[in-house]
PDB file of C-alpha atoms and ligand atoms in Angstrom:
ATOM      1  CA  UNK A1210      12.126  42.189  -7.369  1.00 84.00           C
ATOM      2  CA  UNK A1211      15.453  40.580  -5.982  1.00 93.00           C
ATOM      3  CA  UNK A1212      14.642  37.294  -3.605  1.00 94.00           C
ATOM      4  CA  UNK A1213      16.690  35.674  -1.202  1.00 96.00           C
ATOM      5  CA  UNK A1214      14.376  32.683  -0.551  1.00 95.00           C
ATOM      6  CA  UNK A1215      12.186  30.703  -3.048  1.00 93.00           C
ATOM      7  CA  UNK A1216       9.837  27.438  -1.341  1.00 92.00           C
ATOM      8  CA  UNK A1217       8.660  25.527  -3.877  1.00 90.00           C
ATOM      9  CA  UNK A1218       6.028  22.845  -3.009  1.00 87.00           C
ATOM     10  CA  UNK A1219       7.100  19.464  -3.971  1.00 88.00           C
ATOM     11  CA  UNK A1220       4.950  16.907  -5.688  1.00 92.00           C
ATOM     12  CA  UNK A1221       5.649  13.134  -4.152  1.00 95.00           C
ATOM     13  CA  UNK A1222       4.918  10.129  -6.551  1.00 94.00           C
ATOM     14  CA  UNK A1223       5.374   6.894  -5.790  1.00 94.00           C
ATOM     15  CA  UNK A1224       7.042   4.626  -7.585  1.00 91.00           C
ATOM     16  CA  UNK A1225       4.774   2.443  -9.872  1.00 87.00           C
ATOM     17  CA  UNK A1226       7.367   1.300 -12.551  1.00 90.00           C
ATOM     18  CA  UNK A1227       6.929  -2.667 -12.569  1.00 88.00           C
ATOM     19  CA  UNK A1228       3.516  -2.515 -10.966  1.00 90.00           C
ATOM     20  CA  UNK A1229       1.603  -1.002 -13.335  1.00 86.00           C
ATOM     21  CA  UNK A1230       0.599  -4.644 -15.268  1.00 92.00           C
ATOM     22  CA  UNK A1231      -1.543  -5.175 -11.794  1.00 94.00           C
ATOM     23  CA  UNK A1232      -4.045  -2.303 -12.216  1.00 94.00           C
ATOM     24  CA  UNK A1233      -3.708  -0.882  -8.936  1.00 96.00           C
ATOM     25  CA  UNK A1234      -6.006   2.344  -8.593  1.00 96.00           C
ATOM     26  CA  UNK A1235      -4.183   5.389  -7.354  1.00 96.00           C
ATOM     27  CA  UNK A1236      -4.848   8.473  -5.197  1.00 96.00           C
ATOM     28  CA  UNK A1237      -4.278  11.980  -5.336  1.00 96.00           C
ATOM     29  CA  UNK A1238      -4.292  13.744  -2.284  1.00 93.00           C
ATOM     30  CA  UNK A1239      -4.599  17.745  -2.918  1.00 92.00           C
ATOM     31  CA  UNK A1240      -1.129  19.518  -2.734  1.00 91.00           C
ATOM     32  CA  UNK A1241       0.620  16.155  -1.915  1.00 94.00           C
ATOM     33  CA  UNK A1242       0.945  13.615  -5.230  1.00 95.00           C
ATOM     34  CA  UNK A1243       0.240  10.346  -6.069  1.00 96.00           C
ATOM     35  CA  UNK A1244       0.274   7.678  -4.239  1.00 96.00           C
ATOM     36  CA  UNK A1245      -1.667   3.805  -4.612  1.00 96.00           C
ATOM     37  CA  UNK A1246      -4.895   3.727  -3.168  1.00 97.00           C
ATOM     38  CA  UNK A1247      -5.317   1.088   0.202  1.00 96.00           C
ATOM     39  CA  UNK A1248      -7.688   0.536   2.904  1.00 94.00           C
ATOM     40  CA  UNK A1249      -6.318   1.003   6.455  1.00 91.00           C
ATOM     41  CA  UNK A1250      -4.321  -2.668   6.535  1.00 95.00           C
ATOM     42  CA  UNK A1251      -2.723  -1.671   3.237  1.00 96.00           C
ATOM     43  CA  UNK A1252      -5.090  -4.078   1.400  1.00 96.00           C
ATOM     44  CA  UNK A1253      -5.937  -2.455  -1.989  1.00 97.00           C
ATOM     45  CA  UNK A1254      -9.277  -3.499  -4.613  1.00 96.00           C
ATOM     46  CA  UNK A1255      -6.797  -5.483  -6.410  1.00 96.00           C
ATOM     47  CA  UNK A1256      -7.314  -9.118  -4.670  1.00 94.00           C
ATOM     48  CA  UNK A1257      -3.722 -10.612  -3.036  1.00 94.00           C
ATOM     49  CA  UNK A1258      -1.835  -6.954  -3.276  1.00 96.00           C
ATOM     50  CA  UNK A1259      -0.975  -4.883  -0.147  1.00 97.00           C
ATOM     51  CA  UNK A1260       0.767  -2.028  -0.303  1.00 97.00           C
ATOM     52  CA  UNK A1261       2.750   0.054   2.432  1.00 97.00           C
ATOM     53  CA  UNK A1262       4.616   3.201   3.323  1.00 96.00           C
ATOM     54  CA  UNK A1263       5.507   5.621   1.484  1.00 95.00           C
ATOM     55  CA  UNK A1264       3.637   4.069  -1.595  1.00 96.00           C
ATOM     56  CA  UNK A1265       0.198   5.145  -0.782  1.00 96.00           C
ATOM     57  CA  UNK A1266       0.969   7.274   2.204  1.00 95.00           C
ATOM     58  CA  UNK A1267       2.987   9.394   0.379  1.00 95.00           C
ATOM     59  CA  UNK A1268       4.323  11.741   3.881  1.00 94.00           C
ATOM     60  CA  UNK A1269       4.700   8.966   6.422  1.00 95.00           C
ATOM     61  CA  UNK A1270       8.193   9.026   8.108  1.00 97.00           C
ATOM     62  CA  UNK A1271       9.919   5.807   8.682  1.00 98.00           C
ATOM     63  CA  UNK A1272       7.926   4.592  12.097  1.00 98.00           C
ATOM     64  CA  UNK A1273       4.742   4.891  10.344  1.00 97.00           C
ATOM     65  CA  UNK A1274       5.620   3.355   7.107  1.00 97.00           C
ATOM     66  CA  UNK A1275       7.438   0.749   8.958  1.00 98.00           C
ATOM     67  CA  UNK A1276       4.277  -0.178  11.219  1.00 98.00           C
ATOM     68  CA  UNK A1277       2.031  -0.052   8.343  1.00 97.00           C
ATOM     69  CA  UNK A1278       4.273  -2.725   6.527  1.00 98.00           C
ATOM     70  CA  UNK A1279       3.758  -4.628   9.823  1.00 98.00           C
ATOM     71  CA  UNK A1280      -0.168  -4.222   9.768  1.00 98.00           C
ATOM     72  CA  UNK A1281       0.048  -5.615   6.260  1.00 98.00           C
ATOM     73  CA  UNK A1282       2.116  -8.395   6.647  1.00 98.00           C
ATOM     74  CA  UNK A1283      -0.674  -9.146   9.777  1.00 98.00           C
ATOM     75  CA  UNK A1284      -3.441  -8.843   7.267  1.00 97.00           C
ATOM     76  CA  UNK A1285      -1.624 -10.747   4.882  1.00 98.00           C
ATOM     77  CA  UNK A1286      -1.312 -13.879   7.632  1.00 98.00           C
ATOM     78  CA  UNK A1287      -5.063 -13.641   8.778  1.00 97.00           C
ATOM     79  CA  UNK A1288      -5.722 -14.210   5.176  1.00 96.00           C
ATOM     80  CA  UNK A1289      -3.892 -16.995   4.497  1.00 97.00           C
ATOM     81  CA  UNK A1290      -5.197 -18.510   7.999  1.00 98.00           C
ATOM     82  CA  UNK A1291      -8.717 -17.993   6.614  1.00 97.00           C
ATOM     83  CA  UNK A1292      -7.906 -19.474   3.437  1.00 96.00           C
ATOM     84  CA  UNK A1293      -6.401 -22.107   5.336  1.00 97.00           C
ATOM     85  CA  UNK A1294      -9.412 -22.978   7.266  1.00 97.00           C
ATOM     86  CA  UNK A1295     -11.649 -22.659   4.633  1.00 97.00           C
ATOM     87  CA  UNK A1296      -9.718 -25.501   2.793  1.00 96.00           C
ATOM     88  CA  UNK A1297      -9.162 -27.636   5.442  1.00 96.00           C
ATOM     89  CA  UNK A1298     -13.326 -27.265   6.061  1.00 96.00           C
ATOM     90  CA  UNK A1299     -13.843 -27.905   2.393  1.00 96.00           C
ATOM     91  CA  UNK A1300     -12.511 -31.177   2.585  1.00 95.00           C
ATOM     92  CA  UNK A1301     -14.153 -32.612   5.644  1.00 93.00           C
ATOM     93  CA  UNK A1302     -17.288 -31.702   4.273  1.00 94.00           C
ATOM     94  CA  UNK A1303     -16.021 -33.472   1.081  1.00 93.00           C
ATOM     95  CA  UNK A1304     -14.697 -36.659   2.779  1.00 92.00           C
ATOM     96  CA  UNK A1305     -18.314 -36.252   5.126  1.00 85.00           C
TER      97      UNK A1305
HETATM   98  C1  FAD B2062      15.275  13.660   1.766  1.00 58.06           C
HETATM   99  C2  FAD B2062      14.462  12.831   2.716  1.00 58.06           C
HETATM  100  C3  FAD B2062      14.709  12.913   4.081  1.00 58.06           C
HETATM  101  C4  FAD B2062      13.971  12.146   4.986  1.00 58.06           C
HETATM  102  N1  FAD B2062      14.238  12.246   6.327  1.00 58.06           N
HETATM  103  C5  FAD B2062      13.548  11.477   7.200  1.00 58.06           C
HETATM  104  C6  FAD B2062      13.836  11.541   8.606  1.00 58.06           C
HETATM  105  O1  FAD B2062      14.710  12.275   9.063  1.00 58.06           O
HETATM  106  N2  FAD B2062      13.093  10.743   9.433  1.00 58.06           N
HETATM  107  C7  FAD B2062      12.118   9.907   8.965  1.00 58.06           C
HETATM  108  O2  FAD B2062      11.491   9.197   9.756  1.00 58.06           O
HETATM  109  N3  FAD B2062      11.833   9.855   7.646  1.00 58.06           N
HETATM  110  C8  FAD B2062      12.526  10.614   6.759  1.00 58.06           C
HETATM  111  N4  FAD B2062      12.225  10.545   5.408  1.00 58.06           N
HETATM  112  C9  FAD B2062      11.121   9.690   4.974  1.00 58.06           C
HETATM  113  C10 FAD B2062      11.567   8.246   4.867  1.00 58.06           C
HETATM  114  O3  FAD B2062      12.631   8.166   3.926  1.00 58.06           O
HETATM  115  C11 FAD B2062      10.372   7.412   4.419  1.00 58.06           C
HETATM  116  O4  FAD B2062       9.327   7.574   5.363  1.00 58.06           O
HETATM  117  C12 FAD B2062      10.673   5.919   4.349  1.00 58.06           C
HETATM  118  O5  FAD B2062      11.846   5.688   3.595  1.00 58.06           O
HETATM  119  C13 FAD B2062       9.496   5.191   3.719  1.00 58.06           C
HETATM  120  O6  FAD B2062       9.810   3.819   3.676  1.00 58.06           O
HETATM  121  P1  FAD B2062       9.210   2.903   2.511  1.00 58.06           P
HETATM  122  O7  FAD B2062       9.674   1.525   2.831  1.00 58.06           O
HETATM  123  O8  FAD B2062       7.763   3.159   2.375  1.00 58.06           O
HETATM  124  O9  FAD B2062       9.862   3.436   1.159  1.00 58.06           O
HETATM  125  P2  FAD B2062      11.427   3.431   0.692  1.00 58.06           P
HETATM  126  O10 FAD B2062      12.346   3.582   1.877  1.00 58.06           O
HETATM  127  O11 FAD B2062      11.467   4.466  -0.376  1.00 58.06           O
HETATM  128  O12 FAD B2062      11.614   1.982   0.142  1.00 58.06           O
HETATM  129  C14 FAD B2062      11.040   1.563  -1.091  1.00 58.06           C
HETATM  130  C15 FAD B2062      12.053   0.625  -1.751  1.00 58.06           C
HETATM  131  O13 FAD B2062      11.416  -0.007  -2.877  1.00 58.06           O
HETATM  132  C16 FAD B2062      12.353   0.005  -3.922  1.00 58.06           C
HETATM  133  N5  FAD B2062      11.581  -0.115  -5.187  1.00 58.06           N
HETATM  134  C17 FAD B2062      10.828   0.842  -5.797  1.00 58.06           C
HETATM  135  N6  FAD B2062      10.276   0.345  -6.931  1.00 58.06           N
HETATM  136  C18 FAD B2062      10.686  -0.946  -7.008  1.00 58.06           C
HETATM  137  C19 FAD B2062      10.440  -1.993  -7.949  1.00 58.06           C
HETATM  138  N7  FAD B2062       9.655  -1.818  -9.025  1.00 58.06           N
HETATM  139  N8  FAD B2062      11.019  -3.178  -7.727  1.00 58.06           N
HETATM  140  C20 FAD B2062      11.786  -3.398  -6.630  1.00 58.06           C
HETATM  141  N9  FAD B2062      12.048  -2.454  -5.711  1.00 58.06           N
HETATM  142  C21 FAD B2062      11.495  -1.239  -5.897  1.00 58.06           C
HETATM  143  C22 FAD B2062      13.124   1.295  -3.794  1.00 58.06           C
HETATM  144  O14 FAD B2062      14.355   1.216  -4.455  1.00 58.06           O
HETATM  145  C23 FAD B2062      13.289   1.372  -2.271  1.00 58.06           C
HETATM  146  O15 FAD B2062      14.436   0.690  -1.814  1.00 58.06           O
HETATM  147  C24 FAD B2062      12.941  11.278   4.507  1.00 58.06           C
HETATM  148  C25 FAD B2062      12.710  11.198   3.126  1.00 58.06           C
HETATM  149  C26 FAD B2062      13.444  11.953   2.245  1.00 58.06           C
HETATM  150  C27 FAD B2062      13.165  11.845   0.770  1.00 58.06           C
END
């Protein structure tokens, strides 16, 4: 039968060439692709790596993949601030 229109559902993947060494688990939403696995900051089981965007939300346009890199980078600070503090408190008790 002749056709003047074909839709063909596209698979997205994100990009994992140079990551794959860190072991980050992936998803697989249904009818989407594959994308890395994160928690709602971007913070992923792998201690230290964040991810954003695009490379585990594998639809977001630009303002959502741009706030979630923000979000991260937040995350990213209030961990270092912890880790920070927790030094800084390691030592007193040390020097106590
Ligand atoms: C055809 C098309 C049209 C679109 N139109 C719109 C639109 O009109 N409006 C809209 O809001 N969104 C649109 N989007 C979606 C938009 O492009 C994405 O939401 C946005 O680019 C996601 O940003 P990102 O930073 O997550 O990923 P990207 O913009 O893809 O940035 C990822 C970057 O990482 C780099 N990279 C990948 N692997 C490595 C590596 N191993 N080492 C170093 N660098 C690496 C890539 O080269 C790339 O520069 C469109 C997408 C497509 C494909």
């Amino acid at each position: 039968m002749a056709r003047s229109v074909v839709a063909v559902l596209a698979q997205l993947r994100a990009r994992t060439q140079g990551l794959d060494g860190l072991g980050l688990p992936m998803h697989e939403p249904p009818n989407i692709g594959l994308g890395f696995a994160s928690g709602i900051p971007g913070a992923t089981e792998v201690p230290g790596v964040w991810v954003a965007g695009n490379a585990t939300d594998l639809t977001a346009q630009v303002g959502p993949s741009a706030a979630a890199g923000a979000l991260a980078g937040a995350d990213i600070n209030r961990m270092l601030a912890i880790a920070d503090t927790d030094a800084a408190l390691h030592e007193k008790c040390r020097e106590a």
